[in-house]
């Protein structure tokens, strides 16, 4: 018989939510429950517990549709009948929720990017793992982009984190519906990178292809 006890930290957090936050947003939750969600922004982010989008952007319930996976990757459009969790979520955000902005946000010290770089040194990305190695192989096209980055020699990890965001945006454009909506100005694609140690947000300048620190 399973004797697992629900984590006390979560119960404590829930009680704090009921006591402090819910009273301030009770009406918002009621409206969201009755009318449904209509977020304007979809954010593709990493699973990393240190870079939670709702916290970084101070988002209220219903403001952002968040898709998280290891290393904030976007696979290219490939309707082959297999299971595609990230692609399904992106499709839902675009076609059902009709989001206007899709933001791909990476972050510093990304474990997925680090694991990919370790494979270049002949190491296993996750010894004994069944899924991580194939998933992070999606970084291979970004690796070529990173090699063209002047910063790559000084900081391979950061260069690949930046390049993976650019590649994810390119892959988003491989989805016919997204490409069509972007063409007529109904969807905009954006890139961002969060520096965990400094708390800085870097935003991709689409014109130059470079990341610049957003004004605090």
PDB file of C-alpha atoms in Angstrom:
ATOM      1  CA  UNK A   1       0.000   0.000   0.000  1.00  0.00           C
ATOM      2  CA  UNK A   2       1.280   3.451  -0.890  1.00  0.00           C
ATOM      3  CA  UNK A   3       1.984   5.402   2.289  1.00  0.00           C
ATOM      4  CA  UNK A   4       3.224   8.585   0.578  1.00  0.00           C
ATOM      5  CA  UNK A   5       2.375  11.771   2.471  1.00  0.00           C
ATOM      6  CA  UNK A   6       1.511  14.888   0.475  1.00  0.00           C
ATOM      7  CA  UNK A   7       4.392  17.412   0.834  1.00  0.00           C
ATOM      8  CA  UNK A   8       3.791  19.692   3.813  1.00  0.00           C
ATOM      9  CA  UNK A   9       5.482  22.577   1.978  1.00  0.00           C
ATOM     10  CA  UNK A  10       2.703  22.508  -0.614  1.00  0.00           C
ATOM     11  CA  UNK A  11       0.003  22.507   2.050  1.00  0.00           C
ATOM     12  CA  UNK A  12       1.671  25.486   3.720  1.00  0.00           C
ATOM     13  CA  UNK A  13       1.862  27.300   0.396  1.00  0.00           C
ATOM     14  CA  UNK A  14      -1.775  26.560  -0.370  1.00  0.00           C
ATOM     15  CA  UNK A  15      -2.843  27.923   3.008  1.00  0.00           C
ATOM     16  CA  UNK A  16      -0.854  31.094   2.381  1.00  0.00           C
ATOM     17  CA  UNK A  17      -2.525  31.391  -1.031  1.00  0.00           C
ATOM     18  CA  UNK A  18      -5.993  31.017   0.509  1.00  0.00           C
ATOM     19  CA  UNK A  19      -5.216  33.526   3.235  1.00  0.00           C
ATOM     20  CA  UNK A  20      -3.282  36.213   1.372  1.00  0.00           C
ATOM     21  CA  UNK A  21      -3.726  36.020  -2.391  1.00  0.00           C
ATOM     22  CA  UNK A  22      -7.124  34.495  -3.078  1.00  0.00           C
ATOM     23  CA  UNK A  23      -9.065  37.255  -1.275  1.00  0.00           C
ATOM     24  CA  UNK A  24      -7.378  39.809  -3.562  1.00  0.00           C
ATOM     25  CA  UNK A  25      -8.104  37.871  -6.756  1.00  0.00           C
ATOM     26  CA  UNK A  26     -11.294  36.030  -5.949  1.00  0.00           C
ATOM     27  CA  UNK A  27     -13.281  37.883  -8.601  1.00  0.00           C
ATOM     28  CA  UNK A  28     -10.594  37.243 -11.239  1.00  0.00           C
ATOM     29  CA  UNK A  29     -10.699  33.506 -10.544  1.00  0.00           C
ATOM     30  CA  UNK A  30     -14.481  33.491 -10.739  1.00  0.00           C
ATOM     31  CA  UNK A  31     -14.472  35.286 -14.098  1.00  0.00           C
ATOM     32  CA  UNK A  32     -11.755  32.970 -15.437  1.00  0.00           C
ATOM     33  CA  UNK A  33     -13.744  29.929 -14.333  1.00  0.00           C
ATOM     34  CA  UNK A  34     -16.956  31.132 -15.966  1.00  0.00           C
ATOM     35  CA  UNK A  35     -15.643  32.870 -19.096  1.00  0.00           C
ATOM     36  CA  UNK A  36     -12.539  30.784 -19.738  1.00  0.00           C
ATOM     37  CA  UNK A  37      -8.986  31.918 -20.354  1.00  0.00           C
ATOM     38  CA  UNK A  38      -7.982  34.399 -23.039  1.00  0.00           C
ATOM     39  CA  UNK A  39      -4.284  35.108 -22.485  1.00  0.00           C
ATOM     40  CA  UNK A  40      -2.568  37.330 -25.035  1.00  0.00           C
ATOM     41  CA  UNK A  41       0.856  35.812 -24.398  1.00  0.00           C
ATOM     42  CA  UNK A  42       2.144  32.274 -24.741  1.00  0.00           C
ATOM     43  CA  UNK A  43       5.524  31.692 -23.156  1.00  0.00           C
ATOM     44  CA  UNK A  44       7.749  28.709 -23.929  1.00  0.00           C
ATOM     45  CA  UNK A  45      10.144  28.307 -21.020  1.00  0.00           C
ATOM     46  CA  UNK A  46      12.427  25.804 -19.332  1.00  0.00           C
ATOM     47  CA  UNK A  47      11.301  23.486 -16.532  1.00  0.00           C
ATOM     48  CA  UNK A  48      14.063  24.867 -14.315  1.00  0.00           C
ATOM     49  CA  UNK A  49      12.686  25.708 -10.866  1.00  0.00           C
ATOM     50  CA  UNK A  50      14.883  28.820 -10.694  1.00  0.00           C
ATOM     51  CA  UNK A  51      13.279  30.550 -13.671  1.00  0.00           C
ATOM     52  CA  UNK A  52       9.505  30.545 -13.183  1.00  0.00           C
ATOM     53  CA  UNK A  53       7.896  32.820 -15.822  1.00  0.00           C
ATOM     54  CA  UNK A  54       4.893  33.779 -13.698  1.00  0.00           C
ATOM     55  CA  UNK A  55       7.269  35.043 -11.002  1.00  0.00           C
ATOM     56  CA  UNK A  56       9.710  36.804 -13.348  1.00  0.00           C
ATOM     57  CA  UNK A  57       6.925  38.666 -15.156  1.00  0.00           C
ATOM     58  CA  UNK A  58       4.711  39.171 -12.102  1.00  0.00           C
ATOM     59  CA  UNK A  59       1.832  37.595 -14.020  1.00  0.00           C
ATOM     60  CA  UNK A  60      -1.675  37.274 -12.671  1.00  0.00           C
ATOM     61  CA  UNK A  61      -3.804  34.151 -13.224  1.00  0.00           C
ATOM     62  CA  UNK A  62      -5.005  33.985 -16.823  1.00  0.00           C
ATOM     63  CA  UNK A  63      -2.421  36.423 -18.211  1.00  0.00           C
ATOM     64  CA  UNK A  64       0.030  33.944 -19.739  1.00  0.00           C
ATOM     65  CA  UNK A  65      -0.277  30.495 -21.277  1.00  0.00           C
ATOM     66  CA  UNK A  66       2.974  28.841 -20.203  1.00  0.00           C
ATOM     67  CA  UNK A  67       4.577  25.845 -21.920  1.00  0.00           C
ATOM     68  CA  UNK A  68       7.593  24.418 -20.093  1.00  0.00           C
ATOM     69  CA  UNK A  69      10.040  21.719 -21.067  1.00  0.00           C
ATOM     70  CA  UNK A  70      13.710  20.876 -20.602  1.00  0.00           C
ATOM     71  CA  UNK A  71      15.826  23.675 -22.150  1.00  0.00           C
ATOM     72  CA  UNK A  72      12.816  25.619 -23.528  1.00  0.00           C
ATOM     73  CA  UNK A  73      13.043  23.793 -26.861  1.00  0.00           C
ATOM     74  CA  UNK A  74      10.589  24.010 -29.749  1.00  0.00           C
ATOM     75  CA  UNK A  75      10.695  21.018 -32.113  1.00  0.00           C
ATOM     76  CA  UNK A  76      10.146  21.736 -35.806  1.00  0.00           C
ATOM     77  CA  UNK A  77       6.671  21.081 -37.186  1.00  0.00           C
ATOM     78  CA  UNK A  78       6.410  17.314 -37.708  1.00  0.00           C
ATOM     79  CA  UNK A  79       2.878  15.818 -37.619  1.00  0.00           C
ATOM     80  CA  UNK A  80       4.040  12.200 -37.739  1.00  0.00           C
ATOM     81  CA  UNK A  81       1.443  10.663 -35.442  1.00  0.00           C
ATOM     82  CA  UNK A  82       3.797  10.396 -32.461  1.00  0.00           C
ATOM     83  CA  UNK A  83       3.354  12.098 -29.077  1.00  0.00           C
ATOM     84  CA  UNK A  84       4.319  15.782 -29.248  1.00  0.00           C
ATOM     85  CA  UNK A  85       3.512  17.513 -25.964  1.00  0.00           C
ATOM     86  CA  UNK A  86       5.231  20.819 -26.669  1.00  0.00           C
ATOM     87  CA  UNK A  87       3.897  21.062 -30.218  1.00  0.00           C
ATOM     88  CA  UNK A  88       0.378  20.218 -29.013  1.00  0.00           C
ATOM     89  CA  UNK A  89       0.535  22.971 -26.399  1.00  0.00           C
ATOM     90  CA  UNK A  90       1.805  25.488 -28.964  1.00  0.00           C
ATOM     91  CA  UNK A  91      -0.940  24.483 -31.382  1.00  0.00           C
ATOM     92  CA  UNK A  92      -3.556  24.908 -28.652  1.00  0.00           C
ATOM     93  CA  UNK A  93      -2.250  28.337 -27.673  1.00  0.00           C
ATOM     94  CA  UNK A  94      -2.309  29.567 -31.265  1.00  0.00           C
ATOM     95  CA  UNK A  95      -5.469  27.937 -32.594  1.00  0.00           C
ATOM     96  CA  UNK A  96      -7.728  27.690 -29.535  1.00  0.00           C
ATOM     97  CA  UNK A  97      -6.596  30.573 -27.337  1.00  0.00           C
ATOM     98  CA  UNK A  98      -5.522  32.823 -30.237  1.00  0.00           C
ATOM     99  CA  UNK A  99      -2.547  34.301 -28.407  1.00  0.00           C
ATOM    100  CA  UNK A 100      -0.986  37.385 -30.003  1.00  0.00           C
ATOM    101  CA  UNK A 101       2.566  36.954 -28.736  1.00  0.00           C
ATOM    102  CA  UNK A 102       4.754  33.859 -28.462  1.00  0.00           C
ATOM    103  CA  UNK A 103       7.833  34.345 -26.289  1.00  0.00           C
ATOM    104  CA  UNK A 104      10.638  31.803 -26.036  1.00  0.00           C
ATOM    105  CA  UNK A 105      12.525  32.413 -22.782  1.00  0.00           C
ATOM    106  CA  UNK A 106      15.775  30.694 -21.914  1.00  0.00           C
ATOM    107  CA  UNK A 107      17.928  31.260 -18.856  1.00  0.00           C
ATOM    108  CA  UNK A 108      21.468  31.147 -17.566  1.00  0.00           C
ATOM    109  CA  UNK A 109      23.108  27.960 -16.272  1.00  0.00           C
ATOM    110  CA  UNK A 110      20.537  25.828 -18.112  1.00  0.00           C
ATOM    111  CA  UNK A 111      20.949  22.172 -17.177  1.00  0.00           C
ATOM    112  CA  UNK A 112      19.640  20.963 -20.532  1.00  0.00           C
ATOM    113  CA  UNK A 113      22.164  23.046 -22.452  1.00  0.00           C
ATOM    114  CA  UNK A 114      24.913  21.919 -20.087  1.00  0.00           C
ATOM    115  CA  UNK A 115      23.917  18.285 -20.669  1.00  0.00           C
ATOM    116  CA  UNK A 116      24.119  18.779 -24.423  1.00  0.00           C
ATOM    117  CA  UNK A 117      27.582  20.282 -24.143  1.00  0.00           C
ATOM    118  CA  UNK A 118      28.652  17.326 -21.999  1.00  0.00           C
ATOM    119  CA  UNK A 119      27.758  14.975 -24.857  1.00  0.00           C
ATOM    120  CA  UNK A 120      30.267  16.825 -27.026  1.00  0.00           C
ATOM    121  CA  UNK A 121      32.893  15.765 -24.504  1.00  0.00           C
ATOM    122  CA  UNK A 122      31.818  12.133 -24.815  1.00  0.00           C
ATOM    123  CA  UNK A 123      29.745  12.024 -21.635  1.00  0.00           C
ATOM    124  CA  UNK A 124      26.197  10.715 -21.290  1.00  0.00           C
ATOM    125  CA  UNK A 125      23.700  13.581 -20.804  1.00  0.00           C
ATOM    126  CA  UNK A 126      21.934  11.670 -18.034  1.00  0.00           C
ATOM    127  CA  UNK A 127      23.404   8.249 -17.179  1.00  0.00           C
ATOM    128  CA  UNK A 128      20.647   5.653 -17.252  1.00  0.00           C
ATOM    129  CA  UNK A 129      18.114   8.080 -18.732  1.00  0.00           C
ATOM    130  CA  UNK A 130      15.776   7.135 -21.578  1.00  0.00           C
ATOM    131  CA  UNK A 131      14.527  10.483 -22.856  1.00  0.00           C
ATOM    132  CA  UNK A 132      16.856  13.417 -22.183  1.00  0.00           C
ATOM    133  CA  UNK A 133      19.501  12.518 -24.751  1.00  0.00           C
ATOM    134  CA  UNK A 134      17.110  12.432 -27.690  1.00  0.00           C
ATOM    135  CA  UNK A 135      15.266  15.536 -26.516  1.00  0.00           C
ATOM    136  CA  UNK A 136      18.326  17.740 -26.191  1.00  0.00           C
ATOM    137  CA  UNK A 137      19.563  16.583 -29.597  1.00  0.00           C
ATOM    138  CA  UNK A 138      17.170  19.285 -30.810  1.00  0.00           C
ATOM    139  CA  UNK A 139      19.966  21.677 -29.830  1.00  0.00           C
ATOM    140  CA  UNK A 140      22.193  20.497 -32.663  1.00  0.00           C
ATOM    141  CA  UNK A 141      21.073  23.151 -35.204  1.00  0.00           C
ATOM    142  CA  UNK A 142      21.499  25.821 -32.515  1.00  0.00           C
ATOM    143  CA  UNK A 143      25.049  24.652 -31.930  1.00  0.00           C
ATOM    144  CA  UNK A 144      25.937  25.723 -35.473  1.00  0.00           C
ATOM    145  CA  UNK A 145      24.394  29.138 -34.809  1.00  0.00           C
ATOM    146  CA  UNK A 146      26.325  29.447 -31.554  1.00  0.00           C
ATOM    147  CA  UNK A 147      29.607  28.894 -33.363  1.00  0.00           C
ATOM    148  CA  UNK A 148      28.941  32.109 -35.300  1.00  0.00           C
ATOM    149  CA  UNK A 149      28.442  34.077 -32.076  1.00  0.00           C
ATOM    150  CA  UNK A 150      31.521  36.159 -31.135  1.00  0.00           C
ATOM    151  CA  UNK A 151      30.815  35.348 -27.480  1.00  0.00           C
ATOM    152  CA  UNK A 152      30.964  31.598 -28.103  1.00  0.00           C
ATOM    153  CA  UNK A 153      34.667  31.238 -27.444  1.00  0.00           C
ATOM    154  CA  UNK A 154      34.439  33.016 -24.089  1.00  0.00           C
ATOM    155  CA  UNK A 155      31.203  31.392 -22.900  1.00  0.00           C
ATOM    156  CA  UNK A 156      30.011  28.375 -24.894  1.00  0.00           C
ATOM    157  CA  UNK A 157      27.132  27.741 -22.516  1.00  0.00           C
ATOM    158  CA  UNK A 158      25.628  31.218 -22.818  1.00  0.00           C
ATOM    159  CA  UNK A 159      26.227  31.346 -26.575  1.00  0.00           C
ATOM    160  CA  UNK A 160      24.287  28.093 -26.990  1.00  0.00           C
ATOM    161  CA  UNK A 161      21.514  29.304 -24.675  1.00  0.00           C
ATOM    162  CA  UNK A 162      21.110  32.395 -26.865  1.00  0.00           C
ATOM    163  CA  UNK A 163      21.327  30.387 -30.089  1.00  0.00           C
ATOM    164  CA  UNK A 164      18.754  27.865 -28.895  1.00  0.00           C
ATOM    165  CA  UNK A 165      16.232  30.676 -28.435  1.00  0.00           C
ATOM    166  CA  UNK A 166      16.847  31.919 -31.973  1.00  0.00           C
ATOM    167  CA  UNK A 167      16.511  28.366 -33.279  1.00  0.00           C
ATOM    168  CA  UNK A 168      13.271  27.857 -31.346  1.00  0.00           C
ATOM    169  CA  UNK A 169      11.826  30.943 -33.043  1.00  0.00           C
ATOM    170  CA  UNK A 170      12.898  29.563 -36.421  1.00  0.00           C
ATOM    171  CA  UNK A 171      11.183  26.274 -35.568  1.00  0.00           C
ATOM    172  CA  UNK A 172       8.013  28.111 -34.558  1.00  0.00           C
ATOM    173  CA  UNK A 173       7.899  29.543 -38.070  1.00  0.00           C
ATOM    174  CA  UNK A 174       7.903  25.998 -39.457  1.00  0.00           C
ATOM    175  CA  UNK A 175       4.343  25.607 -38.120  1.00  0.00           C
ATOM    176  CA  UNK A 176       2.178  26.657 -41.099  1.00  0.00           C
ATOM    177  CA  UNK A 177      -0.490  28.299 -38.944  1.00  0.00           C
ATOM    178  CA  UNK A 178       2.061  30.367 -37.020  1.00  0.00           C
ATOM    179  CA  UNK A 179       3.862  31.395 -40.205  1.00  0.00           C
ATOM    180  CA  UNK A 180       0.574  32.499 -41.763  1.00  0.00           C
ATOM    181  CA  UNK A 181      -0.512  34.467 -38.699  1.00  0.00           C
ATOM    182  CA  UNK A 182       2.882  36.135 -38.369  1.00  0.00           C
ATOM    183  CA  UNK A 183       2.739  37.114 -42.036  1.00  0.00           C
ATOM    184  CA  UNK A 184      -0.501  39.070 -41.509  1.00  0.00           C
ATOM    185  CA  UNK A 185       0.599  40.534 -38.183  1.00  0.00           C
ATOM    186  CA  UNK A 186      -1.735  38.566 -35.937  1.00  0.00           C
ATOM    187  CA  UNK A 187       1.061  36.756 -34.095  1.00  0.00           C
ATOM    188  CA  UNK A 188       4.441  38.131 -33.026  1.00  0.00           C
ATOM    189  CA  UNK A 189       7.427  35.990 -32.033  1.00  0.00           C
ATOM    190  CA  UNK A 190       9.885  37.094 -29.362  1.00  0.00           C
ATOM    191  CA  UNK A 191      12.980  35.825 -27.571  1.00  0.00           C
ATOM    192  CA  UNK A 192      14.192  36.461 -24.028  1.00  0.00           C
ATOM    193  CA  UNK A 193      16.840  35.137 -21.652  1.00  0.00           C
ATOM    194  CA  UNK A 194      16.854  35.393 -17.859  1.00  0.00           C
ATOM    195  CA  UNK A 195      20.078  35.767 -15.903  1.00  0.00           C
ATOM    196  CA  UNK A 196      19.361  33.842 -12.711  1.00  0.00           C
ATOM    197  CA  UNK A 197      22.345  35.169 -10.767  1.00  0.00           C
ATOM    198  CA  UNK A 198      21.674  38.858 -11.509  1.00  0.00           C
ATOM    199  CA  UNK A 199      17.904  38.826 -12.024  1.00  0.00           C
ATOM    200  CA  UNK A 200      18.314  40.570 -15.395  1.00  0.00           C
ATOM    201  CA  UNK A 201      16.070  39.950 -18.389  1.00  0.00           C
ATOM    202  CA  UNK A 202      17.706  40.033 -21.812  1.00  0.00           C
ATOM    203  CA  UNK A 203      15.436  40.572 -24.823  1.00  0.00           C
ATOM    204  CA  UNK A 204      16.191  39.541 -28.398  1.00  0.00           C
ATOM    205  CA  UNK A 205      16.417  42.444 -30.836  1.00  0.00           C
ATOM    206  CA  UNK A 206      14.853  40.988 -33.965  1.00  0.00           C
ATOM    207  CA  UNK A 207      16.598  43.502 -36.216  1.00  0.00           C
ATOM    208  CA  UNK A 208      20.144  42.764 -35.050  1.00  0.00           C
ATOM    209  CA  UNK A 209      19.717  39.227 -33.728  1.00  0.00           C
ATOM    210  CA  UNK A 210      21.409  40.276 -30.491  1.00  0.00           C
ATOM    211  CA  UNK A 211      20.193  40.105 -26.904  1.00  0.00           C
ATOM    212  CA  UNK A 212      20.054  43.340 -24.908  1.00  0.00           C
ATOM    213  CA  UNK A 213      19.314  43.837 -21.215  1.00  0.00           C
ATOM    214  CA  UNK A 214      15.800  45.189 -20.657  1.00  0.00           C
ATOM    215  CA  UNK A 215      15.602  48.399 -18.659  1.00  0.00           C
ATOM    216  CA  UNK A 216      14.692  47.584 -15.036  1.00  0.00           C
TER     217      UNK A 216
END
